[in-house]
PDB file of C-alpha atoms in Angstrom:
ATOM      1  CA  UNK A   1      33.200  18.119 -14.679  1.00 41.00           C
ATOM      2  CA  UNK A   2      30.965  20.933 -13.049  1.00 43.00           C
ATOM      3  CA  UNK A   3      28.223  19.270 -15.453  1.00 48.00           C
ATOM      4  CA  UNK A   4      28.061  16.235 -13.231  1.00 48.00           C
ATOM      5  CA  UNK A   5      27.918  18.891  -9.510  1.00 45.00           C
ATOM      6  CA  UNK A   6      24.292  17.799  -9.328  1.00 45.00           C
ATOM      7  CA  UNK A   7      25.139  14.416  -9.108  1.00 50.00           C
ATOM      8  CA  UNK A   8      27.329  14.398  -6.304  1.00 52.00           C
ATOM      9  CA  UNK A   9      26.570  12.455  -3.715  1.00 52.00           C
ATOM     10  CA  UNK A  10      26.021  13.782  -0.631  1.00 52.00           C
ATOM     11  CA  UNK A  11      28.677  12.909   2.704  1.00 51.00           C
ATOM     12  CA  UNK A  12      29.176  15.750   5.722  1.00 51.00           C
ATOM     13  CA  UNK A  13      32.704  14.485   5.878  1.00 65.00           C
ATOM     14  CA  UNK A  14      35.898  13.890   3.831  1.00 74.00           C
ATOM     15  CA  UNK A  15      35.798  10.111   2.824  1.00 84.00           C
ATOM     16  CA  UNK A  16      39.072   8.397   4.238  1.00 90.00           C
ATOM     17  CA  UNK A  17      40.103   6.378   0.757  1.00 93.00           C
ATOM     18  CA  UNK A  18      41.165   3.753   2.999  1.00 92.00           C
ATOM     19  CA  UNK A  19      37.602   2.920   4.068  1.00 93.00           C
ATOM     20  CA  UNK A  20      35.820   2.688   0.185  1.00 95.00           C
ATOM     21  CA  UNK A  21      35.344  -0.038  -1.358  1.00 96.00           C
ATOM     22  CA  UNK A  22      35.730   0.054  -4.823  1.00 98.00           C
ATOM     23  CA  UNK A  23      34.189  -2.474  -7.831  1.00 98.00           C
ATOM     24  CA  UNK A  24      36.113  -2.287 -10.733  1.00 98.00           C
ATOM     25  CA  UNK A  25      34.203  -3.525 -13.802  1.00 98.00           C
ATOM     26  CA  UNK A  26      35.931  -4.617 -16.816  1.00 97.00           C
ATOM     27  CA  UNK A  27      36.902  -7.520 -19.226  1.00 96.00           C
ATOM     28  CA  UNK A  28      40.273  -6.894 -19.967  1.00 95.00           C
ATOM     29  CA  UNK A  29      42.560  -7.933 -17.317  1.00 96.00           C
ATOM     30  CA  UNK A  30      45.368  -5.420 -18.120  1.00 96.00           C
ATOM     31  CA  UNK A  31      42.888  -2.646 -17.599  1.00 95.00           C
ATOM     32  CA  UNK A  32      41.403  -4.006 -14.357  1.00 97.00           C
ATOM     33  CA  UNK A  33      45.104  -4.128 -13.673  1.00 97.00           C
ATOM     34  CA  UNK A  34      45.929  -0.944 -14.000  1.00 96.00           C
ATOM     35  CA  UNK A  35      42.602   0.478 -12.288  1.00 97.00           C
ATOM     36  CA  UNK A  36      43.784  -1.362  -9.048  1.00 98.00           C
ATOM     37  CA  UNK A  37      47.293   0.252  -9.570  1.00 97.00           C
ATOM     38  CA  UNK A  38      46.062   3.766  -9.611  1.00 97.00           C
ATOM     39  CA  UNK A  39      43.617   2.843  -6.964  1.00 97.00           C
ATOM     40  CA  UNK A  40      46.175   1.760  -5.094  1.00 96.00           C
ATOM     41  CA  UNK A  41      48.419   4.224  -5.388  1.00 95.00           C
ATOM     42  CA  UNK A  42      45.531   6.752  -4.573  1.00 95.00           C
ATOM     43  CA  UNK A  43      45.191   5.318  -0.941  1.00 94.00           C
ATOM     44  CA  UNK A  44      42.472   2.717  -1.600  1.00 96.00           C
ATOM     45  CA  UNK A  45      42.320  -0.968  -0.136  1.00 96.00           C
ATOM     46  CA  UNK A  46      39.249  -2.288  -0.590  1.00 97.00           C
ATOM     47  CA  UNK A  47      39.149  -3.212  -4.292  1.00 98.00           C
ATOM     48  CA  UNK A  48      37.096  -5.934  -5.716  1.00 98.00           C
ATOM     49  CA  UNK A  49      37.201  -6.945  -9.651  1.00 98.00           C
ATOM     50  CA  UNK A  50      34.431  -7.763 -11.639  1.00 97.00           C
ATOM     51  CA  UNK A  51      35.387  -9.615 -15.562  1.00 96.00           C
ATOM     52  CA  UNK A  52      32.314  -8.733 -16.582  1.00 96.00           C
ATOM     53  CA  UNK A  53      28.653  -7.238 -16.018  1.00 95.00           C
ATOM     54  CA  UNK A  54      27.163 -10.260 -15.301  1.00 95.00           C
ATOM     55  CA  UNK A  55      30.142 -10.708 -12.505  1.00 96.00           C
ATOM     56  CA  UNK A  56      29.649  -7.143 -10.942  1.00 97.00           C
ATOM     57  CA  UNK A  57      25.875  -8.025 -10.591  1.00 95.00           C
ATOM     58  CA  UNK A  58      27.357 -10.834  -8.536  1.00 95.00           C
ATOM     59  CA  UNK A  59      29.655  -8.906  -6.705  1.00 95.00           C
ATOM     60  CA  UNK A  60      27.184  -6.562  -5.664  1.00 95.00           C
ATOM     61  CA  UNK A  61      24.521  -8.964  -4.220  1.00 91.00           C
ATOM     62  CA  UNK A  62      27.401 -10.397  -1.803  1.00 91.00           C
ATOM     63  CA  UNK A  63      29.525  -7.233  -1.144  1.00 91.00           C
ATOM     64  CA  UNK A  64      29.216  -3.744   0.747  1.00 91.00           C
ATOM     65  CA  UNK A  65      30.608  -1.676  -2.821  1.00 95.00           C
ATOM     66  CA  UNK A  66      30.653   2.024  -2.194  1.00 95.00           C
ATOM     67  CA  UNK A  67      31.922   2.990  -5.449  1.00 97.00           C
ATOM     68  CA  UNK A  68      31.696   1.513  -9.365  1.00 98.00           C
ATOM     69  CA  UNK A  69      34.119   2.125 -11.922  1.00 98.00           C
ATOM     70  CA  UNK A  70      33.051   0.237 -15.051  1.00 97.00           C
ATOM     71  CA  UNK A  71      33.873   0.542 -18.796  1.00 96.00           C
ATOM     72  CA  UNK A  72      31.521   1.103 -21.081  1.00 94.00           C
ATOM     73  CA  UNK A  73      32.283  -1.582 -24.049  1.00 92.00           C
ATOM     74  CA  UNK A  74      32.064  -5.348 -22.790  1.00 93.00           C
ATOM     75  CA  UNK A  75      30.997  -8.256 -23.748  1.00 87.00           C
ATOM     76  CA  UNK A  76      28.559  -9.300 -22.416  1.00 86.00           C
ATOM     77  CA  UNK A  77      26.865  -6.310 -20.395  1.00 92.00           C
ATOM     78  CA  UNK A  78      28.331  -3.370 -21.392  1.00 94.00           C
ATOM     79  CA  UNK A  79      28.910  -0.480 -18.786  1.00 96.00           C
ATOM     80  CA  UNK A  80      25.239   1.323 -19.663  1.00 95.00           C
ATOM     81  CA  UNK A  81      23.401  -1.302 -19.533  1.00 96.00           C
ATOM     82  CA  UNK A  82      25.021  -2.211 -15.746  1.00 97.00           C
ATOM     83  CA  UNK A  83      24.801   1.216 -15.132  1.00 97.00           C
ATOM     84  CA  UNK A  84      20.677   0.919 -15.594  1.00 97.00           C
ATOM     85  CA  UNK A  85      20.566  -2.149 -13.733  1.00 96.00           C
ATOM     86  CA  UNK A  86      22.082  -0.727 -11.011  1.00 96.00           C
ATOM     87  CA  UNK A  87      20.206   2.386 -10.825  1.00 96.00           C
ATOM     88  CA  UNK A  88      16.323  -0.139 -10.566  1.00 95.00           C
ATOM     89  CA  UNK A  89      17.826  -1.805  -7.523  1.00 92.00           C
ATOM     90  CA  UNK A  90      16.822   0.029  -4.399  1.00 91.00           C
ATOM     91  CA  UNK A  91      20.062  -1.544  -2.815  1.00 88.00           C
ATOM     92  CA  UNK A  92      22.487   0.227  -5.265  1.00 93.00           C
ATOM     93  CA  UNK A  93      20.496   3.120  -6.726  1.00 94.00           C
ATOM     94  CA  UNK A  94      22.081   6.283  -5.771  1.00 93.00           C
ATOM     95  CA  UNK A  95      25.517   4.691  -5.702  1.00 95.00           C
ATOM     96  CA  UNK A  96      28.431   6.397  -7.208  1.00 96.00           C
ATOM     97  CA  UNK A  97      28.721   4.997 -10.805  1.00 97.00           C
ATOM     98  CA  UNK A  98      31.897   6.347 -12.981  1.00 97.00           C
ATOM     99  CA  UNK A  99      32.098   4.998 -16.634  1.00 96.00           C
ATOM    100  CA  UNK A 100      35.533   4.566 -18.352  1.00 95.00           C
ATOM    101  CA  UNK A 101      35.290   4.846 -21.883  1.00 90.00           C
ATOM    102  CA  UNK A 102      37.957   4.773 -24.910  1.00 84.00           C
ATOM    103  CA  UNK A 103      35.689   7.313 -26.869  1.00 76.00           C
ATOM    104  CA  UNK A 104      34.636  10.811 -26.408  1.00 74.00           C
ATOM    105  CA  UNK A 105      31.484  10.520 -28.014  1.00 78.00           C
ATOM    106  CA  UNK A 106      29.624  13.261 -26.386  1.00 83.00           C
ATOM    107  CA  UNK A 107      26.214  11.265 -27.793  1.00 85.00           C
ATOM    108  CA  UNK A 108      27.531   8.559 -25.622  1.00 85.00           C
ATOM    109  CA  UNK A 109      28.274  10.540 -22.806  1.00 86.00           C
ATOM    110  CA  UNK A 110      24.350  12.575 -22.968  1.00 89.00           C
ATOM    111  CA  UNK A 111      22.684   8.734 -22.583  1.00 90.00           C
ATOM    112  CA  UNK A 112      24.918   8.072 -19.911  1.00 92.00           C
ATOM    113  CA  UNK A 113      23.913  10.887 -18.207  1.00 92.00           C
ATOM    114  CA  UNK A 114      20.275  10.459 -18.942  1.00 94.00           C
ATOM    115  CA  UNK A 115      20.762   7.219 -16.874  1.00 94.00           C
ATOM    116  CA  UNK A 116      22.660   8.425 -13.858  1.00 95.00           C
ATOM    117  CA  UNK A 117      26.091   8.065 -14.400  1.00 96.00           C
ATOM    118  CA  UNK A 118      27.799  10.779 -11.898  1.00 95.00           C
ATOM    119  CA  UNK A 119      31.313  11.044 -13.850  1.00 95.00           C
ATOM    120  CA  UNK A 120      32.689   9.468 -16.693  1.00 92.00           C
ATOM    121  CA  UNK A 121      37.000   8.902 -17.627  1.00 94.00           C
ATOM    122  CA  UNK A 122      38.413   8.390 -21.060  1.00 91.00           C
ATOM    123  CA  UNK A 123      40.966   6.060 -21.440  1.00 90.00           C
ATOM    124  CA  UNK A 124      43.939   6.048 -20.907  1.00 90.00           C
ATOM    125  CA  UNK A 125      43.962   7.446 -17.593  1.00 93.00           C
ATOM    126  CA  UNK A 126      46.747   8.483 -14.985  1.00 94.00           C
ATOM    127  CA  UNK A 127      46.067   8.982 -11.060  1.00 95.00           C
ATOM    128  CA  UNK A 128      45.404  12.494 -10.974  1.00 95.00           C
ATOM    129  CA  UNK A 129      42.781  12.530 -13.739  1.00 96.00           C
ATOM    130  CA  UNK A 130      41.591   9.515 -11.727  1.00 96.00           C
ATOM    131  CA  UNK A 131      41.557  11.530  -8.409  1.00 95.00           C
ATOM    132  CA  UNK A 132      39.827  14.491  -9.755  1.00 96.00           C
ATOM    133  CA  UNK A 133      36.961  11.997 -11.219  1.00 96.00           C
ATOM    134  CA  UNK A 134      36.343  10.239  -7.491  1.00 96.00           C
ATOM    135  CA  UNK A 135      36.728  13.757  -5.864  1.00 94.00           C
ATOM    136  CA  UNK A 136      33.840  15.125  -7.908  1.00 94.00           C
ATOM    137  CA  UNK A 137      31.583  12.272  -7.446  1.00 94.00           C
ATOM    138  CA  UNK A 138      32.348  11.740  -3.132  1.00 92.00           C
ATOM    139  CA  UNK A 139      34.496  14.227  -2.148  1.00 90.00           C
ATOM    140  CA  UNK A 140      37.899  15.401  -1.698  1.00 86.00           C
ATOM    141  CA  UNK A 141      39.829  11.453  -0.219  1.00 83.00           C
ATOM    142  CA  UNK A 142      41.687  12.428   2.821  1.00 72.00           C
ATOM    143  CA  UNK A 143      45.545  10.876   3.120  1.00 50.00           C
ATOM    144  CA  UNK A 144      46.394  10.562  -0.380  1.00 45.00           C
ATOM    145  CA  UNK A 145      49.962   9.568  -1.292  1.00 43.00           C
ATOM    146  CA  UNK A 146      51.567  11.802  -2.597  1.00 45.00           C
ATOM    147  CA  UNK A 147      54.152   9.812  -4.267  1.00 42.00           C
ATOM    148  CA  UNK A 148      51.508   9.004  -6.886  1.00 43.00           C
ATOM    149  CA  UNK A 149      51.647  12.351  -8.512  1.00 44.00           C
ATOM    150  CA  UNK A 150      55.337  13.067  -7.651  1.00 43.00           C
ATOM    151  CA  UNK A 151      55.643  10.271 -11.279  1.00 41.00           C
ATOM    152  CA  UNK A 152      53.294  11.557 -13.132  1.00 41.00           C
ATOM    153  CA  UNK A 153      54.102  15.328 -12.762  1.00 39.00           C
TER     154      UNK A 153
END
Protein backbone atom coordinates (compact mmCIF):
# COMPACT_ATOMS: atom_id res chain seq x y z
CA UNK A 1 0.00 0.00 0.00
CA UNK A 2 3.06 2.45 0.45
CA UNK A 3 2.49 2.89 -3.49
CA UNK A 4 -0.67 4.85 -2.85
CA UNK A 5 1.43 7.28 0.41
CA UNK A 6 1.29 10.09 -2.13
CA UNK A 7 -2.19 9.97 -2.35
CA UNK A 8 -3.14 10.37 1.06
CA UNK A 9 -5.14 12.90 1.87
CA UNK A 10 -4.13 15.31 4.04
CA UNK A 11 -6.08 15.82 7.90
CA UNK A 12 -3.88 17.30 11.13
CA UNK A 13 -6.02 15.02 13.20
CA UNK A 14 -7.15 11.38 13.68
CA UNK A 15 -10.61 11.11 11.88
CA UNK A 16 -13.28 9.94 14.55
CA UNK A 17 -15.03 6.98 12.22
CA UNK A 18 -18.11 8.04 13.78
CA UNK A 19 -18.12 11.39 11.98
CA UNK A 20 -17.38 9.98 8.01
CA UNK A 21 -19.67 9.51 5.87
CA UNK A 22 -19.23 6.81 3.70
CA UNK A 23 -20.86 6.06 -0.12
CA UNK A 24 -20.80 2.65 -0.86
CA UNK A 25 -21.10 2.00 -4.61
CA UNK A 26 -22.19 -1.23 -5.91
CA UNK A 27 -24.91 -3.31 -7.76
CA UNK A 28 -25.08 -6.29 -5.91
CA UNK A 29 -27.01 -5.97 -2.83
CA UNK A 30 -25.23 -8.77 -0.87
CA UNK A 31 -22.00 -6.91 -1.37
CA UNK A 32 -23.34 -3.47 -0.42
CA UNK A 33 -24.50 -5.61 2.45
CA UNK A 34 -21.62 -6.73 3.62
CA UNK A 35 -19.62 -3.31 3.04
CA UNK A 36 -22.11 -1.72 5.60
CA UNK A 37 -21.40 -4.74 7.96
CA UNK A 38 -17.72 -4.23 8.09
CA UNK A 39 -18.31 -0.56 8.11
CA UNK A 40 -20.25 -0.97 10.80
CA UNK A 41 -18.43 -3.01 12.73
CA UNK A 42 -15.38 -0.63 12.11
CA UNK A 43 -17.13 2.28 14.06
CA UNK A 44 -18.84 4.00 11.11
CA UNK A 45 -22.52 5.49 11.04
CA UNK A 46 -22.93 7.49 8.35
CA UNK A 47 -23.31 5.07 5.42
CA UNK A 48 -25.20 5.80 2.34
CA UNK A 49 -25.68 3.08 -0.65
CA UNK A 50 -25.49 3.75 -4.09
CA UNK A 51 -27.00 0.52 -6.73
CA UNK A 52 -25.23 1.91 -9.22
CA UNK A 53 -22.93 4.76 -10.81
CA UNK A 54 -25.53 6.61 -12.10
CA UNK A 55 -27.09 6.48 -8.30
CA UNK A 56 -23.76 7.58 -6.55
CA UNK A 57 -23.67 10.59 -9.01
CA UNK A 58 -27.01 11.24 -7.36
CA UNK A 59 -26.00 10.69 -4.04
CA UNK A 60 -23.25 12.95 -4.28
CA UNK A 61 -25.05 16.08 -5.66
CA UNK A 62 -27.48 15.85 -2.46
CA UNK A 63 -25.08 14.50 0.26
CA UNK A 64 -21.91 15.69 2.34
CA UNK A 65 -19.83 12.02 1.29
CA UNK A 66 -16.38 12.06 2.77
CA UNK A 67 -15.35 8.80 1.57
CA UNK A 68 -16.20 6.38 -1.75
CA UNK A 69 -15.91 2.82 -1.80
CA UNK A 70 -17.03 1.58 -5.22
CA UNK A 71 -16.47 -1.64 -7.25
CA UNK A 72 -15.03 -1.61 -10.24
CA UNK A 73 -17.41 -3.96 -12.57
CA UNK A 74 -21.12 -2.56 -12.85
CA UNK A 75 -23.50 -2.19 -15.02
CA UNK A 76 -24.05 0.57 -15.95
CA UNK A 77 -21.01 2.90 -14.82
CA UNK A 78 -18.45 0.87 -13.77
CA UNK A 79 -16.17 2.00 -10.76
CA UNK A 80 -13.38 3.82 -13.29
CA UNK A 81 -15.44 5.47 -15.12
CA UNK A 82 -17.22 7.05 -11.63
CA UNK A 83 -13.96 7.30 -10.41
CA UNK A 84 -13.12 9.94 -13.51
CA UNK A 85 -16.27 11.61 -13.11
CA UNK A 86 -15.65 12.29 -9.81
CA UNK A 87 -12.21 13.45 -10.05
CA UNK A 88 -13.66 16.64 -13.10
CA UNK A 89 -16.04 17.85 -10.42
CA UNK A 90 -14.43 20.56 -8.37
CA UNK A 91 -16.98 19.51 -5.56
CA UNK A 92 -15.59 15.91 -5.22
CA UNK A 93 -12.12 16.03 -6.77
CA UNK A 94 -9.62 15.26 -4.20
CA UNK A 95 -12.04 13.02 -2.34
CA UNK A 96 -10.96 9.73 -1.03
CA UNK A 97 -11.91 7.16 -3.76
CA UNK A 98 -11.15 3.25 -2.85
CA UNK A 99 -12.02 0.70 -5.67
CA UNK A 100 -13.10 -2.90 -4.75
CA UNK A 101 -12.31 -5.21 -7.33
CA UNK A 102 -12.67 -9.21 -7.74
CA UNK A 103 -9.40 -9.21 -9.92
CA UNK A 104 -5.84 -8.48 -9.33
CA UNK A 105 -5.10 -7.33 -12.60
CA UNK A 106 -2.21 -5.14 -11.92
CA UNK A 107 -3.06 -3.50 -15.69
CA UNK A 108 -6.27 -2.66 -14.03
CA UNK A 109 -4.93 -1.42 -11.02
CA UNK A 110 -1.95 1.06 -13.15
CA UNK A 111 -5.25 2.89 -15.01
CA UNK A 112 -6.80 3.22 -11.84
CA UNK A 113 -4.07 4.85 -10.53
CA UNK A 114 -3.45 6.97 -13.54
CA UNK A 115 -6.94 8.38 -12.65
CA UNK A 116 -6.67 9.01 -8.95
CA UNK A 117 -7.83 6.23 -7.19
CA UNK A 118 -6.00 6.49 -3.56
CA UNK A 119 -6.39 2.61 -2.57
CA UNK A 120 -7.89 -0.20 -4.11
CA UNK A 121 -9.42 -3.86 -2.10
CA UNK A 122 -9.83 -7.21 -3.74
CA UNK A 123 -12.67 -9.06 -2.97
CA UNK A 124 -13.52 -10.80 -0.66
CA UNK A 125 -12.61 -8.65 2.08
CA UNK A 126 -12.68 -8.91 6.02
CA UNK A 127 -12.53 -5.75 8.48
CA UNK A 128 -9.01 -5.56 9.07
CA UNK A 129 -7.94 -5.62 5.41
CA UNK A 130 -10.78 -3.08 5.23
CA UNK A 131 -9.28 -0.94 8.10
CA UNK A 132 -5.82 -0.93 6.82
CA UNK A 133 -7.28 0.33 3.24
CA UNK A 134 -9.29 3.53 4.99
CA UNK A 135 -6.23 4.05 7.34
CA UNK A 136 -3.91 4.55 4.38
CA UNK A 137 -6.12 6.75 2.46
CA UNK A 138 -7.39 9.26 5.86
CA UNK A 139 -5.69 8.18 8.64
CA UNK A 140 -5.50 5.96 11.50
CA UNK A 141 -9.97 6.00 12.73
CA UNK A 142 -9.91 6.70 16.36
CA UNK A 143 -12.43 4.31 18.67
CA UNK A 144 -12.49 1.30 16.67
CA UNK A 145 -14.25 -1.77 18.09
CA UNK A 146 -12.35 -4.04 18.82
CA UNK A 147 -14.71 -6.85 18.79
CA UNK A 148 -14.46 -6.71 15.00
CA UNK A 149 -11.08 -8.27 14.85
CA UNK A 150 -11.46 -10.36 18.06
CA UNK A 151 -13.74 -12.83 14.94
CA UNK A 152 -11.66 -12.58 12.45
CA UNK A 153 -8.31 -13.26 14.26
Amino acid sequence: SSRFGHQKVQRNTMPKASDVSVLIVDDQQSMRGICKYILTQLGFKDIIEAKSGRDALGKLEKSNVQLIISDWNMEDIDGLTLLRVIRKHPKTASMPFIMATGRSDKEQVKEAISFGVNNYIIKPFDAGTMKKRIEAVIGVLLQCSRAAFRQNS
